[in-house]
mmCIF file of C-alpha atoms and ligand atoms in Angstrom:
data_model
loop_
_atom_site.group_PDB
_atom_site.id
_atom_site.type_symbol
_atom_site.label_atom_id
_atom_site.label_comp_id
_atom_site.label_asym_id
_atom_site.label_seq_id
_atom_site.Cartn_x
_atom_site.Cartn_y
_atom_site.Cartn_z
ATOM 1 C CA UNK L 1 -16.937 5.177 -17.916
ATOM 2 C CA UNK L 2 -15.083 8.423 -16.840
ATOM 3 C CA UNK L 3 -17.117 9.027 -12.912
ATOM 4 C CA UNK L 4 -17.317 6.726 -9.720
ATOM 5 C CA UNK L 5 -20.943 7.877 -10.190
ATOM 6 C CA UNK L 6 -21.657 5.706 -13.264
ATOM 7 C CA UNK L 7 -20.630 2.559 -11.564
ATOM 8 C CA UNK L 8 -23.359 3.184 -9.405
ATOM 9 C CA UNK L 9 -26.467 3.049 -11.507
ATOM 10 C CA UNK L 10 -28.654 1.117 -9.627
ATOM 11 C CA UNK L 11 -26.315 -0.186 -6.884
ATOM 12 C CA UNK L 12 -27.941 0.184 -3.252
ATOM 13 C CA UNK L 13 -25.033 -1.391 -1.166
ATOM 14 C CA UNK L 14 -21.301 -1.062 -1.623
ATOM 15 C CA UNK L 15 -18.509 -2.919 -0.086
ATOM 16 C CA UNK L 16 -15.256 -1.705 -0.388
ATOM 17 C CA UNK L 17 -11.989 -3.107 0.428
ATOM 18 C CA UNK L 18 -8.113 -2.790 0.620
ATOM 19 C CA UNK L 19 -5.332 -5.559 0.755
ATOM 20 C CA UNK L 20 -3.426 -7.211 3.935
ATOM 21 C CA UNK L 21 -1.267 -5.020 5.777
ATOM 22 C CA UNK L 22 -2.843 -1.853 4.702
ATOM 23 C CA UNK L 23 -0.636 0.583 3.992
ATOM 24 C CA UNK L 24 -0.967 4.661 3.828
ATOM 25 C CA UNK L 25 -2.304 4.328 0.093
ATOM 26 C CA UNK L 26 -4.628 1.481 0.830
ATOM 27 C CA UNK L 27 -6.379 3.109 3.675
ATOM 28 C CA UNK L 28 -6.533 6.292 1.697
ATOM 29 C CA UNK L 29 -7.872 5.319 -1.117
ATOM 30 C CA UNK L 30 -10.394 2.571 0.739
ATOM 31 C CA UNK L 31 -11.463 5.675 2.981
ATOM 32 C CA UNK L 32 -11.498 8.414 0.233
ATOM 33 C CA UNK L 33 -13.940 6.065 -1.779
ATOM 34 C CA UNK L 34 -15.991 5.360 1.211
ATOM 35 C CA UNK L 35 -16.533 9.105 2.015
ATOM 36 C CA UNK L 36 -16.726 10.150 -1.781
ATOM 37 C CA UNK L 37 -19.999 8.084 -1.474
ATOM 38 C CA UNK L 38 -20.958 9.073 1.577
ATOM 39 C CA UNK L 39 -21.078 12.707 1.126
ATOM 40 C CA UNK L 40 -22.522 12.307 -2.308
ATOM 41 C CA UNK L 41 -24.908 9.207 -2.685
ATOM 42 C CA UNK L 42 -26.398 9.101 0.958
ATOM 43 C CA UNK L 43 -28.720 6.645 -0.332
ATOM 44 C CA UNK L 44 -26.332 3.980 -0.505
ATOM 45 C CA UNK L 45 -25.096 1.788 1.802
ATOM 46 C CA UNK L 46 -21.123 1.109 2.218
ATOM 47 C CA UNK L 47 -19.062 -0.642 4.477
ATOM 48 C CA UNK L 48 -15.544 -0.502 4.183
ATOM 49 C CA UNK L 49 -12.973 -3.756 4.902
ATOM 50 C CA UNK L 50 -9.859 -2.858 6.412
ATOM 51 C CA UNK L 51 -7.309 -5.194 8.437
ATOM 52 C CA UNK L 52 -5.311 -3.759 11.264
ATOM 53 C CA UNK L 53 -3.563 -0.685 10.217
ATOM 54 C CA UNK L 54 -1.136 2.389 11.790
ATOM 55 C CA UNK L 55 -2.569 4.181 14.617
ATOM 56 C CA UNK L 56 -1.294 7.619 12.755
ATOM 57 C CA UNK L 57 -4.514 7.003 10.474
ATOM 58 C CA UNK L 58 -7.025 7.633 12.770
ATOM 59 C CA UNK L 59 -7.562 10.913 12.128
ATOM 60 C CA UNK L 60 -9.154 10.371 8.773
ATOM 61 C CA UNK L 61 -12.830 11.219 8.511
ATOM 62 C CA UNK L 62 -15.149 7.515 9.040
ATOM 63 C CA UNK L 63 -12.092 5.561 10.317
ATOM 64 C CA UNK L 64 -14.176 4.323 13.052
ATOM 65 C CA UNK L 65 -16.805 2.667 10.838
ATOM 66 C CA UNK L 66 -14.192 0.673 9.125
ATOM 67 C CA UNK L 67 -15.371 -3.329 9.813
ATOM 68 C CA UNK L 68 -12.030 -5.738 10.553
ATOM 69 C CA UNK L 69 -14.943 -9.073 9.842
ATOM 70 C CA UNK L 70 -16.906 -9.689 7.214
ATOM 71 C CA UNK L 71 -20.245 -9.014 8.257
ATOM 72 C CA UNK L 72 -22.859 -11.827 6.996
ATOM 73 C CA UNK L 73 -24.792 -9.692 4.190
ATOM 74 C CA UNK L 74 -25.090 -9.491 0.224
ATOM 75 C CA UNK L 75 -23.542 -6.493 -1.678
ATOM 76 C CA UNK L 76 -24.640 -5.032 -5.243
ATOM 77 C CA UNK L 77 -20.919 -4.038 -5.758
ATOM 78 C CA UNK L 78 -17.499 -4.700 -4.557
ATOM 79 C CA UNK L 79 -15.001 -1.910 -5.118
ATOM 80 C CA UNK L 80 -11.488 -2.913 -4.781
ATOM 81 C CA UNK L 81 -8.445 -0.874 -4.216
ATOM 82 C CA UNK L 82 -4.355 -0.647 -4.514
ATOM 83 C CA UNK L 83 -5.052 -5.063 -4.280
ATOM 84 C CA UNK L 84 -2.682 -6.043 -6.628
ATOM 85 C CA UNK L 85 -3.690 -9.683 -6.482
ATOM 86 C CA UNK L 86 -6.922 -11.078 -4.983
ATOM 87 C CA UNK L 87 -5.401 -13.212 -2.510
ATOM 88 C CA UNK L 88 -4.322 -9.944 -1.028
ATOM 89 C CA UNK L 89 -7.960 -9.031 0.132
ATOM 90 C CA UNK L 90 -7.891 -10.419 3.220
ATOM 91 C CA UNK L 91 -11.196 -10.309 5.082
ATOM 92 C CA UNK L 92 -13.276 -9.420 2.142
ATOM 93 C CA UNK L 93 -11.843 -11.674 -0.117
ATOM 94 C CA UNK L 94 -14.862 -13.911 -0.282
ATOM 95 C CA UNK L 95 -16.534 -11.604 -1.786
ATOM 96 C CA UNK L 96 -15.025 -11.657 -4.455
ATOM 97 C CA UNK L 97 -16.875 -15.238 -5.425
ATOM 98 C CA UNK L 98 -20.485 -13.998 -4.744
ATOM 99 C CA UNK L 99 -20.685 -10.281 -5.499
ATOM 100 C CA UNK L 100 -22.176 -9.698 -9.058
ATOM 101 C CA UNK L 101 -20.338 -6.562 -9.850
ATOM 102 C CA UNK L 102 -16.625 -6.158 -9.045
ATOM 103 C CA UNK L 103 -14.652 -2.539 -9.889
ATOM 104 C CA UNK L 104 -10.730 -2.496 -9.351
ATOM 105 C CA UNK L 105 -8.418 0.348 -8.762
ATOM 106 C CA UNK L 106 -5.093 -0.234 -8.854
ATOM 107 C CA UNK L 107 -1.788 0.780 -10.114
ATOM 108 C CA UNK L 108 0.250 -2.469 -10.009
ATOM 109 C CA UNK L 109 2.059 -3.792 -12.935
ATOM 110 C CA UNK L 110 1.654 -7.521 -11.451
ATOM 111 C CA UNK L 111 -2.095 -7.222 -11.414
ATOM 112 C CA UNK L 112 -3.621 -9.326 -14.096
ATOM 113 C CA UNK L 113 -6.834 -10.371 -12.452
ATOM 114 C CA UNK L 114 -10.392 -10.099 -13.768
ATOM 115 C CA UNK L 115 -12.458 -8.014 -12.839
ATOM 116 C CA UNK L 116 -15.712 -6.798 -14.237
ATOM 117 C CA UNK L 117 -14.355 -3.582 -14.436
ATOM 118 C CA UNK L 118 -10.168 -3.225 -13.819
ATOM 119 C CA UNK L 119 -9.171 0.346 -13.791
ATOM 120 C CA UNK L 120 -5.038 0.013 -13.161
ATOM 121 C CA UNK L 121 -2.150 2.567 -14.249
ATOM 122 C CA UNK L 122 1.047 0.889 -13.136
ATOM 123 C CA UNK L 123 2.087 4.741 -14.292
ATOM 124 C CA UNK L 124 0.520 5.765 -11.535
ATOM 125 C CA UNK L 125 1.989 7.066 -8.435
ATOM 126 C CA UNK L 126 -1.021 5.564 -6.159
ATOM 127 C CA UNK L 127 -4.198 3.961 -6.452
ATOM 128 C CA UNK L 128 -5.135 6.919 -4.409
ATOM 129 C CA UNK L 129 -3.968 8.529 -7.956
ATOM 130 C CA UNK L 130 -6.303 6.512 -9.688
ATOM 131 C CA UNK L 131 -9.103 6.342 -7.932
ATOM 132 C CA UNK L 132 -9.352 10.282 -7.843
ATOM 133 C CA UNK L 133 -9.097 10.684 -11.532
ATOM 134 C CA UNK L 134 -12.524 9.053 -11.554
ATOM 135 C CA UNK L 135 -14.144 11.401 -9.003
ATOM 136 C CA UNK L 136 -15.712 14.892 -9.684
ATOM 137 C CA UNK L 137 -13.737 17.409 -8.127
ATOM 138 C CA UNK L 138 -16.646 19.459 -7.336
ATOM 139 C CA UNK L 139 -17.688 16.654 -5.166
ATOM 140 C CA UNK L 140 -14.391 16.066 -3.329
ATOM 141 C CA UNK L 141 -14.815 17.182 0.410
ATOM 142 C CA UNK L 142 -12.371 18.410 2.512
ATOM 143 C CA UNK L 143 -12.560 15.103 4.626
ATOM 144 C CA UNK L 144 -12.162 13.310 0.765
ATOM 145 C CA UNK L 145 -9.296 15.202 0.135
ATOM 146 C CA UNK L 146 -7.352 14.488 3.095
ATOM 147 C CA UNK L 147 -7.561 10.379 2.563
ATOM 148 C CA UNK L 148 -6.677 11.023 -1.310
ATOM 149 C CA UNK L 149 -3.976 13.299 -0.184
ATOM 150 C CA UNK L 150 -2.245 10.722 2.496
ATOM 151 C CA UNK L 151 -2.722 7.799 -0.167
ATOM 152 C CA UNK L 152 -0.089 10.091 -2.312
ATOM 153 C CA UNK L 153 2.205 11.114 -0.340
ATOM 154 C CA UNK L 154 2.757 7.593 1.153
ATOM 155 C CA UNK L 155 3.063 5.801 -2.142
ATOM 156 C CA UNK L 156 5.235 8.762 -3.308
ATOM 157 C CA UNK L 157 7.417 9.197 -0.452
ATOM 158 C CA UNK L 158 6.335 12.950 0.102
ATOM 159 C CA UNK L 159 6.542 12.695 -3.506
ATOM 160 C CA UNK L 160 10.106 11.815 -4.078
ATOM 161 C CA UNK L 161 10.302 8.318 -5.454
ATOM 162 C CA UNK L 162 9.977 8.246 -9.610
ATOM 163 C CA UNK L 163 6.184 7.372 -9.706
ATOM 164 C CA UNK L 164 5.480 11.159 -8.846
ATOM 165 C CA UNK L 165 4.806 12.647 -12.286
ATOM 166 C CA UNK L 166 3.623 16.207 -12.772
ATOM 167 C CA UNK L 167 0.010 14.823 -12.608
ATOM 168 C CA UNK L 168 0.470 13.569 -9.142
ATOM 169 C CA UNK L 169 1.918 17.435 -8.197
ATOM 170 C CA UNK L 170 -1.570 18.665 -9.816
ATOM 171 C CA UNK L 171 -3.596 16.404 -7.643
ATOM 172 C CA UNK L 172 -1.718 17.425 -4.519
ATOM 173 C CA UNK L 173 -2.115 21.243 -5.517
ATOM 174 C CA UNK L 174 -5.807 20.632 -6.074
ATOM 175 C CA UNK L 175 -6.572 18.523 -2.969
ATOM 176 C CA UNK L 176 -4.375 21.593 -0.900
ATOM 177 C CA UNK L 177 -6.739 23.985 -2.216
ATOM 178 C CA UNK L 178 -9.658 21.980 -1.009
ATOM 179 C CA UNK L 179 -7.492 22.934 2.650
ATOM 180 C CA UNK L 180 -5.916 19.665 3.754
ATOM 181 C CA UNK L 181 -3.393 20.465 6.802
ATOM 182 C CA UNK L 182 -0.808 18.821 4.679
ATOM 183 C CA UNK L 183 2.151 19.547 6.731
ATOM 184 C CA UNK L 184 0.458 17.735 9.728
ATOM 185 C CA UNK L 185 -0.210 14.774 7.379
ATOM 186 C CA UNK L 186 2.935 14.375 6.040
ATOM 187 C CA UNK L 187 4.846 14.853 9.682
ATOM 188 C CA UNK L 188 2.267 12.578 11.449
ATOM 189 C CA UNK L 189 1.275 9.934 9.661
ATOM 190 C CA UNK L 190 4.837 9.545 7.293
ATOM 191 C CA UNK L 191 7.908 11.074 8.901
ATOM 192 C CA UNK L 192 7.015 10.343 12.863
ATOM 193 C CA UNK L 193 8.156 6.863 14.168
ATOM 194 C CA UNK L 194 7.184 5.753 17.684
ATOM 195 C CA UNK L 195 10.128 4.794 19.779
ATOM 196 C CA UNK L 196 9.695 1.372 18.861
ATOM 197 C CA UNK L 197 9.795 1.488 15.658
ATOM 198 C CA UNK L 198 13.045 3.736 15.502
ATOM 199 C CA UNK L 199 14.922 1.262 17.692
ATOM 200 C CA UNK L 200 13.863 -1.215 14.642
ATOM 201 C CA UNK L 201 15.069 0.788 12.534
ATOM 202 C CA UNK L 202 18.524 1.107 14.791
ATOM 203 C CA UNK L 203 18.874 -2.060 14.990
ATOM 204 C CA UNK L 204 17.764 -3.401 11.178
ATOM 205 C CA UNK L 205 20.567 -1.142 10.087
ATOM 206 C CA UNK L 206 23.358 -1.425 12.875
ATOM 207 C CA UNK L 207 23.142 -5.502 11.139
ATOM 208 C CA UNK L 208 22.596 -4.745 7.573
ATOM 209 C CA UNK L 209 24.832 -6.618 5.813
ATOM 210 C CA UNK L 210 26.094 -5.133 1.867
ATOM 211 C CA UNK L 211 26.959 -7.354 -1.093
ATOM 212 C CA UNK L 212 28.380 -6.845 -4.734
ATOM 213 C CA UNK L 213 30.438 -4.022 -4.475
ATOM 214 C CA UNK L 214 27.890 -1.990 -1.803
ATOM 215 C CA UNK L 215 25.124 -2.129 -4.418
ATOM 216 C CA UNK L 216 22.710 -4.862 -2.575
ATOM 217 C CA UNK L 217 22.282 -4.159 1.462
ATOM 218 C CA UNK L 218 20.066 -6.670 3.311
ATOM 219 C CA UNK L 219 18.303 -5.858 6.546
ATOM 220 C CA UNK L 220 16.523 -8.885 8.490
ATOM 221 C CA UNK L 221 14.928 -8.994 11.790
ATOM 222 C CA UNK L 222 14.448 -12.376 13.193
ATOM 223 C CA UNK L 223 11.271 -14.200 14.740
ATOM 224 C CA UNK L 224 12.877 -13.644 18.419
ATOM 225 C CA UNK L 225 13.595 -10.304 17.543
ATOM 226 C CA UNK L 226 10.667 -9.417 16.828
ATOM 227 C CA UNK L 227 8.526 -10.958 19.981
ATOM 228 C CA UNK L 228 11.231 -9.447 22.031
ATOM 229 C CA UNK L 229 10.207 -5.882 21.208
ATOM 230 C CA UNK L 230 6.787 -7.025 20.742
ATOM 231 C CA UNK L 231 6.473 -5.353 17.308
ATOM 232 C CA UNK L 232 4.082 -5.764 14.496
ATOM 233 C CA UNK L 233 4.313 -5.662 10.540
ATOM 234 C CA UNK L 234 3.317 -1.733 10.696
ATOM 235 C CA UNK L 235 6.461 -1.365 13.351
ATOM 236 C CA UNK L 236 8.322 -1.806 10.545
ATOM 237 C CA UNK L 237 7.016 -0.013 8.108
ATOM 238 C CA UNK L 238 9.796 2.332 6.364
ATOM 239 C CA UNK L 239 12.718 0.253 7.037
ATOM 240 C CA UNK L 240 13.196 -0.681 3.611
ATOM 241 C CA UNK L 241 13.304 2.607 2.518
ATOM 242 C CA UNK L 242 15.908 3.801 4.823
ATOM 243 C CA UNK L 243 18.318 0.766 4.244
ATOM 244 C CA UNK L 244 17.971 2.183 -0.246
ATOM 245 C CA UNK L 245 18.746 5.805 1.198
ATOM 246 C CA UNK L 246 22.484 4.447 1.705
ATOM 247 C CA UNK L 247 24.626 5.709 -0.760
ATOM 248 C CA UNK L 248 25.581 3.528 -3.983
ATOM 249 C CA UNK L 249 22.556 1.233 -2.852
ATOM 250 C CA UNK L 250 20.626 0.278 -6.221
ATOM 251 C CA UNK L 251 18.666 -2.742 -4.856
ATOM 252 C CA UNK L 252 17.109 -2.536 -0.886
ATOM 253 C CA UNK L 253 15.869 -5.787 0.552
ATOM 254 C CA UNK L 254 14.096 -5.897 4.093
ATOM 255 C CA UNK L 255 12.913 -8.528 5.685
ATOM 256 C CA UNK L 256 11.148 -10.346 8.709
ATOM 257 C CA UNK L 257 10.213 -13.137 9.999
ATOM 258 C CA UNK L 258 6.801 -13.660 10.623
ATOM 259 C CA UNK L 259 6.556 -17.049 11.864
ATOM 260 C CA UNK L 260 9.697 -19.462 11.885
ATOM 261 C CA UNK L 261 11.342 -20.303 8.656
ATOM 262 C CA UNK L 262 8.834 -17.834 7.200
ATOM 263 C CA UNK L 263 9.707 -14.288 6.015
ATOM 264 C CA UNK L 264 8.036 -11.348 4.152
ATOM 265 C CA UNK L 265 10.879 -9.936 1.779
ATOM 266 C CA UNK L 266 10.572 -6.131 0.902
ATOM 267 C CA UNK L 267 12.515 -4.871 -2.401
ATOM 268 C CA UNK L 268 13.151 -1.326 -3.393
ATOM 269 C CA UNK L 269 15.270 -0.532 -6.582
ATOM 270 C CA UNK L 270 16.794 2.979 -7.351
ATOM 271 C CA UNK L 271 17.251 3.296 -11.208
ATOM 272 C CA UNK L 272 17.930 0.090 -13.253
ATOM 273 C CA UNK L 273 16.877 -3.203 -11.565
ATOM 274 C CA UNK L 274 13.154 -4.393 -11.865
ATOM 275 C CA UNK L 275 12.226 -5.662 -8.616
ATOM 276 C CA UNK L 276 8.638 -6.574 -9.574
ATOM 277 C CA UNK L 277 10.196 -9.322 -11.693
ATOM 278 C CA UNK L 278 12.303 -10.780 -8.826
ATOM 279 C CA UNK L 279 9.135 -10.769 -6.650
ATOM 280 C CA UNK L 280 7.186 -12.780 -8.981
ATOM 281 C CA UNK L 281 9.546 -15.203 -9.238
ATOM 282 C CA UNK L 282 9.185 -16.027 -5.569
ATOM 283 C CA UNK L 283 5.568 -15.575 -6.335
ATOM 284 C CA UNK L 284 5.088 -11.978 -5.142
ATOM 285 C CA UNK L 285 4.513 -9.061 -6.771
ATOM 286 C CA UNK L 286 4.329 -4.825 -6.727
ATOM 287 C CA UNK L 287 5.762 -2.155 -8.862
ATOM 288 C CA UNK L 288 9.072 -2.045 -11.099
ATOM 289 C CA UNK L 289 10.630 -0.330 -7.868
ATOM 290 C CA UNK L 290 8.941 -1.392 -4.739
ATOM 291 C CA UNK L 291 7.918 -5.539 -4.625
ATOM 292 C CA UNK L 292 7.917 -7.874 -2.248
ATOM 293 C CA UNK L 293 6.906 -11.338 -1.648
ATOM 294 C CA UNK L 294 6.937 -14.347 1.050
ATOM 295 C CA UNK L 295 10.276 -16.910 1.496
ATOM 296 C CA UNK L 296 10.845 -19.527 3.428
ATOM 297 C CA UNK L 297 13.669 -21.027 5.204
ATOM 298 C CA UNK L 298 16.661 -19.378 6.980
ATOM 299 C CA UNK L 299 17.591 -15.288 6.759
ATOM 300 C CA UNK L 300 20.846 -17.031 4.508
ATOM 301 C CA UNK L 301 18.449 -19.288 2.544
ATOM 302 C CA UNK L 302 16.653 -16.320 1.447
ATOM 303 C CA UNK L 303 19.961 -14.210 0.903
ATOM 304 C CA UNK L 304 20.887 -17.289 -1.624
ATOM 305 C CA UNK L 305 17.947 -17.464 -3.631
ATOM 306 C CA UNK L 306 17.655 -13.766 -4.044
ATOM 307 C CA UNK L 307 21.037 -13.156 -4.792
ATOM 308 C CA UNK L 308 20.680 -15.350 -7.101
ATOM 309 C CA UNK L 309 18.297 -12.980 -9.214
ATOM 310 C CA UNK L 310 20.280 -9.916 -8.293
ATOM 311 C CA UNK L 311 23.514 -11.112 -9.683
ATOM 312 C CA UNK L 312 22.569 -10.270 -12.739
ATOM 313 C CA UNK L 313 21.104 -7.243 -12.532
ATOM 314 C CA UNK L 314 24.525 -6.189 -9.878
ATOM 315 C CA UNK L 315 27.685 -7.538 -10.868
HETATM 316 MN MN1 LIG H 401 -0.374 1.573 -3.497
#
């Protein structure tokens, strides 16, 4: 099947869902499904599963429908997006176990789950990508576009990062024509940080640490840290990124503690190590050059066992 639309054959009620955390290209895509459906197949009924997400989103056409609990009702199809794996869903993941019909979009290499149907380009810059290669055009509205069009330039870093391929550009150019104030999306909802999260960012990097010759640098922020400023996982969003912008940086790691002895380990790669495989070890997952996964014990515990992996790849 080459349309959203043939999925649909005889499907009343929809629910459609994203993964923990949701970032830009989750709530894109979730959102650009939801409206796709909306503005074309009135006579069915979606709800759309989101956990808490960035403030910056709100602007995005339906945002106020999205449901944070699952609501206690029976749906003819479940359409998943950017998931990765399916204890990722968060709030609608038990829906996974009693809806007949299940359709994936994703663009994760680590996703091997089944699926009735599993539509996922790890080529791909974004499931937002993917998911829009299955749409008509002609039926894209503005509102549409402007979801799809976030979902990119998120997972692309204003399309700079190697997933965007000449495809990706296409998509953009066709979603501008549609008229999408890109400029205010991009500024708004990727380059603007609140003053929290900039002093974050400060501070993540004023105590990076860099090993094997400058080519690994480690950022952490600690439990107290974190419940001193009061932050949240989406305060910290970016970070990462930043700490890979330093020159002669190939690997990137981030990470926080969210809860003691617990962290959530970000990993961004610039040309030659596979971070995807390092993440899976630890029993994450993601893309060759963005992964991440969960570790336990102390910031140095986790700089051990990583480094551990990277050595390899670094020395
Ligand atoms: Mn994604």
């Amino acid at each position: 099947m080459s349309r959203i639309d043939e999925f649909l054959n005889g499907v009343r009620t929809v629910a459609i869902a994203g993964h923990v955390n949701p970032d830009g290209d989750c709530v894109g895509s979730c959102m650009a499904t939801y409206l796709y459906l909306r503005d074309n197949f009135p006579e069915i009924e979606a709800d759309v599963y989101l956990e808490h997400f960035k403030p910056e989103f709100r602007f995005i056409e339906g945002i106020g429908n999205v449901k944070s609990r699952l609501l206690d009702k029976d749906y003819d199809l479940l359409i998943l997006l950017d998931i990765s794996s399916k204890d990722r869903i968060g709030v609608a993941g038990s829906l996974t176990e009693k809806t007949g019909k299940i359709l994936c979009f994703d663009h994760h290499v680590t996703n091997r789950e089944q699926y009735t149907w599993l539509i996922n380009d790890p080529q791909a810059s974004s499931a937002s990508e993917v998911v829009y290669r299955y749409m008509d055009p002609d039926k894209i509205s503005e509102k549409c576009a402007e979801a799809i069009y976030m979902g990119i330039v998120h997972d692309t870093g204003v399309f700079q990062y190697s997933c965007t391929s000449p495809e990706t550009m296409r998509i953009a150019a066709g979603l501008m024509e549609k008229g999408v104030p890109f400029n205010r999306i991009i500024d708004k909802t990727f380059y603007q940080k609140t003053s929290l999260q900039n002093q974050l960012l400060a501070r993540t990097l004023m105590e990076s640490i860099q090993l094997f010759g400058g080519k690994l640098i480690i950022g952490y922020l600690k439990n107290r840290d974190i419940s001193f400023y009061g932050a949240v996982s989406t305060d910290m969003d970016g970070i990462v990124s930043q700490l890979r912008n330093t020159a002669g940086v190939e690997v990137a790691v981030f990470m926080y503690e969210k809860e003691p002895g617990v962290f959530k380990v970000s990993l961004r790669s610039s040309e030659k190590v596979d971070v995807s495989a390092i993440a899976q070890k630890f029993g994450g997952g993601g893309h060759v050059r963005a992964a991440g996964c969960v570790m336990q014990g102390s910031v140095y515990d986790v700089i051990n066992n990583l480094t551990l992996y990277l050595e390899r790849d670094l020395v």
